[in-house]
Amino acid sequence: FTRWLSRGSAYLPMIQAEFQKAGLPKDLAYKAMIESGFNPRARSHANAVGMWQFMQHTGAQYHLQYNTWADERMDPEKATPAAVRHLADLYKHFKDWRLVIAAYNCGQGRLDRAIRKAGTRNFWDIDVLPRETRNHLPKFMASVIISKDPAYFGFDDVALQPPISYDTVALTEPVGLRLAAKCVGTTYDWIQQLNPELRRAYTPPSSTNKPYLLRVPKGTAEKFKTNYARVPDSDKIQMVDYTIKPGDTISGIANRLGVRAQVILDANGIQN
């Protein structure tokens, strides 16, 4: 819990601002504590991913992209607005925050069925839910109470972190994260932490029409541009241009180049 409080202090201002902007209770921010301990790269045994533990289909429903290069479920600044909308949608359906918290854990359909089977909408009387869901609401309530006054509950040695801050640079070509870290004078781990959505050690293919915005430490954007301009092409990520020939298929091209077909699809922004 100490680790969660410490990690959460870097994200809570942003998360609470999103809930406030949507007119929802700011205390819902602590759902992320119970879901993941505020860990942007958390992954459950059921393959729910990110701070808000979105399944892939639910993430897609709220426009979180997932491809070869990036998984936006792992970006707190992109996943949090999606979580806010998801919780708002659940509240429109259930009109009870206790039920909303439970439904976020087990799914709207499963909770609807449990309510019908139990014959009640009182969360505490619905005894047909999985144990994880029955425990989820009490855990959330406890996390809110303890987080409001950690010292009272014995958590008096929490190392609070400053809110995450950064600059962005617009990239029109893939850039290796180790090279980016070298250009701004920071560590590979910190560049990864600033860009948690990236699934590879480099940024996605991009263009002047749709550049990729890489986050770099605050105050280092110009330093990156200056130093990256001096990097020889031989040290940069190289993307191969392939001209389609009659009879070509995506899978055939992928086999010849030694990559998965999905990589080619994602690199070109096309559907199979």
Short mmCIF file of N, CA and C in Angstrom, two decimals, residues 130-215:
data_model
loop_
_atom_site.label_atom_id
_atom_site.label_comp_id
_atom_site.label_asym_id
_atom_site.label_seq_id
_atom_site.Cartn_x
_atom_site.Cartn_y
_atom_site.Cartn_z
N PRO A 130 -18.84 -13.53 -7.91
CA PRO A 130 -17.54 -14.14 -7.59
C PRO A 130 -16.94 -13.47 -6.35
N ARG A 131 -16.12 -14.22 -5.64
CA ARG A 131 -15.50 -13.68 -4.42
C ARG A 131 -14.69 -12.42 -4.73
N GLU A 132 -13.98 -12.43 -5.86
CA GLU A 132 -13.17 -11.25 -6.23
C GLU A 132 -14.04 -10.00 -6.33
N THR A 133 -15.22 -10.14 -6.93
CA THR A 133 -16.12 -8.99 -7.07
C THR A 133 -16.72 -8.59 -5.74
N ARG A 134 -17.08 -9.59 -4.90
CA ARG A 134 -17.64 -9.27 -3.58
C ARG A 134 -16.62 -8.50 -2.74
N ASN A 135 -15.34 -8.82 -2.93
CA ASN A 135 -14.29 -8.13 -2.16
C ASN A 135 -13.88 -6.80 -2.78
N HIS A 136 -14.21 -6.60 -4.05
CA HIS A 136 -13.70 -5.45 -4.79
C HIS A 136 -14.20 -4.13 -4.22
N LEU A 137 -15.50 -4.05 -3.95
CA LEU A 137 -16.06 -2.81 -3.41
C LEU A 137 -15.49 -2.48 -2.03
N PRO A 138 -15.44 -3.43 -1.08
CA PRO A 138 -14.82 -3.11 0.21
C PRO A 138 -13.36 -2.66 0.07
N LYS A 139 -12.62 -3.29 -0.84
CA LYS A 139 -11.23 -2.87 -1.06
C LYS A 139 -11.18 -1.43 -1.56
N PHE A 140 -12.06 -1.11 -2.49
CA PHE A 140 -12.09 0.26 -3.02
C PHE A 140 -12.41 1.26 -1.91
N MET A 141 -13.43 0.95 -1.11
CA MET A 141 -13.82 1.86 -0.04
C MET A 141 -12.68 2.04 0.96
N ALA A 142 -12.00 0.94 1.26
CA ALA A 142 -10.86 1.03 2.20
C ALA A 142 -9.74 1.88 1.61
N SER A 143 -9.49 1.73 0.31
CA SER A 143 -8.40 2.49 -0.32
C SER A 143 -8.69 3.98 -0.27
N VAL A 144 -9.95 4.37 -0.45
CA VAL A 144 -10.31 5.79 -0.38
C VAL A 144 -10.10 6.31 1.04
N ILE A 145 -10.60 5.56 2.01
CA ILE A 145 -10.51 6.01 3.41
C ILE A 145 -9.06 6.14 3.85
N ILE A 146 -8.25 5.12 3.57
CA ILE A 146 -6.85 5.14 4.00
C ILE A 146 -6.08 6.24 3.28
N SER A 147 -6.34 6.41 2.00
CA SER A 147 -5.58 7.39 1.20
C SER A 147 -5.86 8.82 1.62
N LYS A 148 -7.02 9.06 2.24
CA LYS A 148 -7.34 10.42 2.70
C LYS A 148 -6.50 10.82 3.92
N ASP A 149 -6.06 9.82 4.70
CA ASP A 149 -5.25 10.11 5.89
C ASP A 149 -4.31 8.95 6.17
N PRO A 150 -3.31 8.75 5.29
CA PRO A 150 -2.43 7.58 5.41
C PRO A 150 -1.74 7.48 6.77
N ALA A 151 -1.30 8.61 7.31
CA ALA A 151 -0.54 8.58 8.56
C ALA A 151 -1.38 8.00 9.69
N TYR A 152 -2.68 8.30 9.69
CA TYR A 152 -3.57 7.79 10.75
C TYR A 152 -3.57 6.27 10.77
N PHE A 153 -3.41 5.67 9.58
CA PHE A 153 -3.44 4.21 9.47
C PHE A 153 -2.04 3.59 9.48
N GLY A 154 -1.04 4.41 9.82
CA GLY A 154 0.30 3.88 9.97
C GLY A 154 1.19 4.01 8.76
N PHE A 155 0.70 4.63 7.70
CA PHE A 155 1.52 4.82 6.49
C PHE A 155 2.13 6.23 6.53
N ASP A 156 3.12 6.39 7.39
CA ASP A 156 3.69 7.73 7.60
C ASP A 156 5.07 7.88 6.96
N ASP A 157 5.46 6.91 6.11
CA ASP A 157 6.76 7.00 5.48
C ASP A 157 6.64 6.93 3.96
N VAL A 158 5.56 7.49 3.43
CA VAL A 158 5.32 7.43 1.99
C VAL A 158 6.15 8.50 1.28
N ALA A 159 6.95 8.06 0.30
CA ALA A 159 7.76 8.99 -0.50
C ALA A 159 6.92 9.49 -1.66
N LEU A 160 6.30 10.65 -1.51
CA LEU A 160 5.44 11.19 -2.56
C LEU A 160 6.27 11.62 -3.77
N GLN A 161 5.72 11.40 -4.95
CA GLN A 161 6.40 11.75 -6.18
C GLN A 161 5.74 12.97 -6.82
N PRO A 162 6.51 13.80 -7.52
CA PRO A 162 5.90 14.93 -8.22
C PRO A 162 5.06 14.44 -9.39
N PRO A 163 4.06 15.21 -9.80
CA PRO A 163 3.25 14.82 -10.97
C PRO A 163 4.14 14.62 -12.20
N ILE A 164 3.80 13.65 -13.03
CA ILE A 164 4.53 13.40 -14.26
C ILE A 164 4.46 14.64 -15.15
N SER A 165 5.61 15.08 -15.65
CA SER A 165 5.64 16.23 -16.57
C SER A 165 6.64 15.93 -17.68
N TYR A 166 6.41 16.51 -18.84
CA TYR A 166 7.25 16.18 -20.00
C TYR A 166 7.05 17.21 -21.11
N ASP A 167 7.93 17.16 -22.09
CA ASP A 167 7.74 17.84 -23.37
C ASP A 167 7.45 16.77 -24.41
N THR A 168 6.97 17.18 -25.58
CA THR A 168 6.77 16.23 -26.68
C THR A 168 7.54 16.70 -27.91
N VAL A 169 8.01 15.73 -28.68
CA VAL A 169 8.64 16.02 -29.97
C VAL A 169 7.89 15.23 -31.04
N ALA A 170 7.62 15.89 -32.17
CA ALA A 170 6.88 15.26 -33.27
C ALA A 170 7.86 14.51 -34.16
N LEU A 171 7.67 13.19 -34.27
CA LEU A 171 8.56 12.34 -35.05
C LEU A 171 7.90 11.92 -36.35
N THR A 172 8.66 12.00 -37.44
CA THR A 172 8.14 11.56 -38.74
C THR A 172 8.86 10.30 -39.21
N GLU A 173 9.62 9.68 -38.32
CA GLU A 173 10.28 8.41 -38.62
C GLU A 173 10.46 7.66 -37.31
N PRO A 174 10.61 6.34 -37.36
CA PRO A 174 10.81 5.57 -36.12
C PRO A 174 12.12 5.97 -35.43
N VAL A 175 12.07 6.06 -34.12
CA VAL A 175 13.26 6.43 -33.34
C VAL A 175 13.44 5.42 -32.21
N GLY A 176 14.64 4.87 -32.08
CA GLY A 176 14.94 3.96 -30.99
C GLY A 176 14.92 4.69 -29.66
N LEU A 177 14.34 4.06 -28.64
CA LEU A 177 14.22 4.72 -27.34
C LEU A 177 15.57 4.91 -26.66
N ARG A 178 16.50 3.99 -26.89
CA ARG A 178 17.84 4.17 -26.30
C ARG A 178 18.54 5.37 -26.93
N LEU A 179 18.35 5.52 -28.24
CA LEU A 179 18.94 6.67 -28.91
C LEU A 179 18.27 7.97 -28.44
N ALA A 180 16.95 7.93 -28.27
CA ALA A 180 16.24 9.11 -27.78
C ALA A 180 16.73 9.50 -26.39
N ALA A 181 16.92 8.49 -25.52
CA ALA A 181 17.42 8.76 -24.17
C ALA A 181 18.80 9.41 -24.23
N LYS A 182 19.65 8.91 -25.13
CA LYS A 182 21.00 9.48 -25.27
C LYS A 182 20.94 10.92 -25.76
N CYS A 183 20.02 11.21 -26.66
CA CYS A 183 19.90 12.57 -27.21
C CYS A 183 19.47 13.60 -26.17
N VAL A 184 18.70 13.18 -25.16
CA VAL A 184 18.23 14.13 -24.16
C VAL A 184 18.98 14.01 -22.84
N GLY A 185 19.90 13.04 -22.75
CA GLY A 185 20.70 12.90 -21.55
C GLY A 185 19.96 12.29 -20.38
N THR A 186 19.10 11.29 -20.67
CA THR A 186 18.40 10.60 -19.59
C THR A 186 18.55 9.09 -19.78
N THR A 187 17.81 8.32 -19.01
CA THR A 187 17.94 6.87 -19.08
C THR A 187 16.87 6.26 -19.98
N TYR A 188 17.17 5.08 -20.50
CA TYR A 188 16.21 4.33 -21.29
C TYR A 188 14.96 4.04 -20.46
N ASP A 189 15.13 3.70 -19.17
CA ASP A 189 13.99 3.39 -18.31
C ASP A 189 13.05 4.59 -18.15
N TRP A 190 13.62 5.79 -18.05
CA TRP A 190 12.78 6.98 -17.87
C TRP A 190 12.01 7.32 -19.15
N ILE A 191 12.65 7.13 -20.30
CA ILE A 191 11.95 7.33 -21.57
C ILE A 191 10.80 6.33 -21.69
N GLN A 192 11.05 5.09 -21.28
CA GLN A 192 9.98 4.08 -21.29
C GLN A 192 8.85 4.48 -20.35
N GLN A 193 9.20 4.99 -19.17
CA GLN A 193 8.17 5.37 -18.21
C GLN A 193 7.33 6.53 -18.72
N LEU A 194 7.95 7.45 -19.46
CA LEU A 194 7.21 8.58 -20.02
C LEU A 194 6.33 8.15 -21.18
N ASN A 195 6.68 7.02 -21.82
CA ASN A 195 5.94 6.54 -23.00
C ASN A 195 5.49 5.09 -22.79
N PRO A 196 4.66 4.84 -21.77
CA PRO A 196 4.34 3.46 -21.40
C PRO A 196 3.54 2.70 -22.45
N GLU A 197 2.93 3.40 -23.42
CA GLU A 197 2.12 2.70 -24.42
C GLU A 197 2.96 1.93 -25.42
N LEU A 198 4.26 2.26 -25.54
CA LEU A 198 5.10 1.64 -26.56
C LEU A 198 5.40 0.19 -26.21
N ARG A 199 5.17 -0.70 -27.17
CA ARG A 199 5.40 -2.13 -26.99
C ARG A 199 6.76 -2.56 -27.52
N ARG A 200 7.43 -1.70 -28.22
CA ARG A 200 8.74 -1.99 -28.80
C ARG A 200 9.76 -1.00 -28.25
N ALA A 201 11.02 -1.25 -28.53
CA ALA A 201 12.08 -0.35 -28.06
C ALA A 201 12.29 0.81 -29.04
N TYR A 202 11.26 1.08 -29.84
CA TYR A 202 11.33 2.21 -30.77
C TYR A 202 9.91 2.69 -31.05
N THR A 203 9.80 3.88 -31.61
CA THR A 203 8.49 4.48 -31.86
C THR A 203 7.89 3.92 -33.15
N PRO A 204 6.58 4.08 -33.35
CA PRO A 204 5.93 3.53 -34.54
C PRO A 204 6.33 4.26 -35.83
N PRO A 205 6.11 3.63 -36.98
CA PRO A 205 6.27 4.34 -38.24
C PRO A 205 5.32 5.55 -38.25
N SER A 206 5.76 6.66 -38.82
CA SER A 206 4.94 7.87 -38.82
C SER A 206 5.27 8.67 -40.07
N SER A 207 4.59 9.79 -40.23
CA SER A 207 4.78 10.60 -41.42
C SER A 207 4.56 12.06 -41.08
N THR A 208 4.82 12.94 -42.04
CA THR A 208 4.59 14.37 -41.80
C THR A 208 3.10 14.64 -41.63
N ASN A 209 2.25 13.79 -42.23
CA ASN A 209 0.81 13.97 -42.09
C ASN A 209 0.32 13.56 -40.70
N LYS A 210 0.97 12.53 -40.13
CA LYS A 210 0.57 12.06 -38.82
C LYS A 210 1.81 11.68 -38.01
N PRO A 211 2.49 12.68 -37.47
CA PRO A 211 3.71 12.38 -36.70
C PRO A 211 3.37 11.70 -35.38
N TYR A 212 4.36 10.98 -34.84
CA TYR A 212 4.20 10.37 -33.52
C TYR A 212 4.77 11.32 -32.49
N LEU A 213 4.03 11.56 -31.41
CA LEU A 213 4.48 12.49 -30.37
C LEU A 213 5.18 11.70 -29.28
N LEU A 214 6.50 11.81 -29.25
CA LEU A 214 7.31 11.15 -28.23
C LEU A 214 7.46 12.08 -27.04
N ARG A 215 7.26 11.55 -25.84
CA ARG A 215 7.43 12.34 -24.63
C ARG A 215 8.88 12.26 -24.18
#
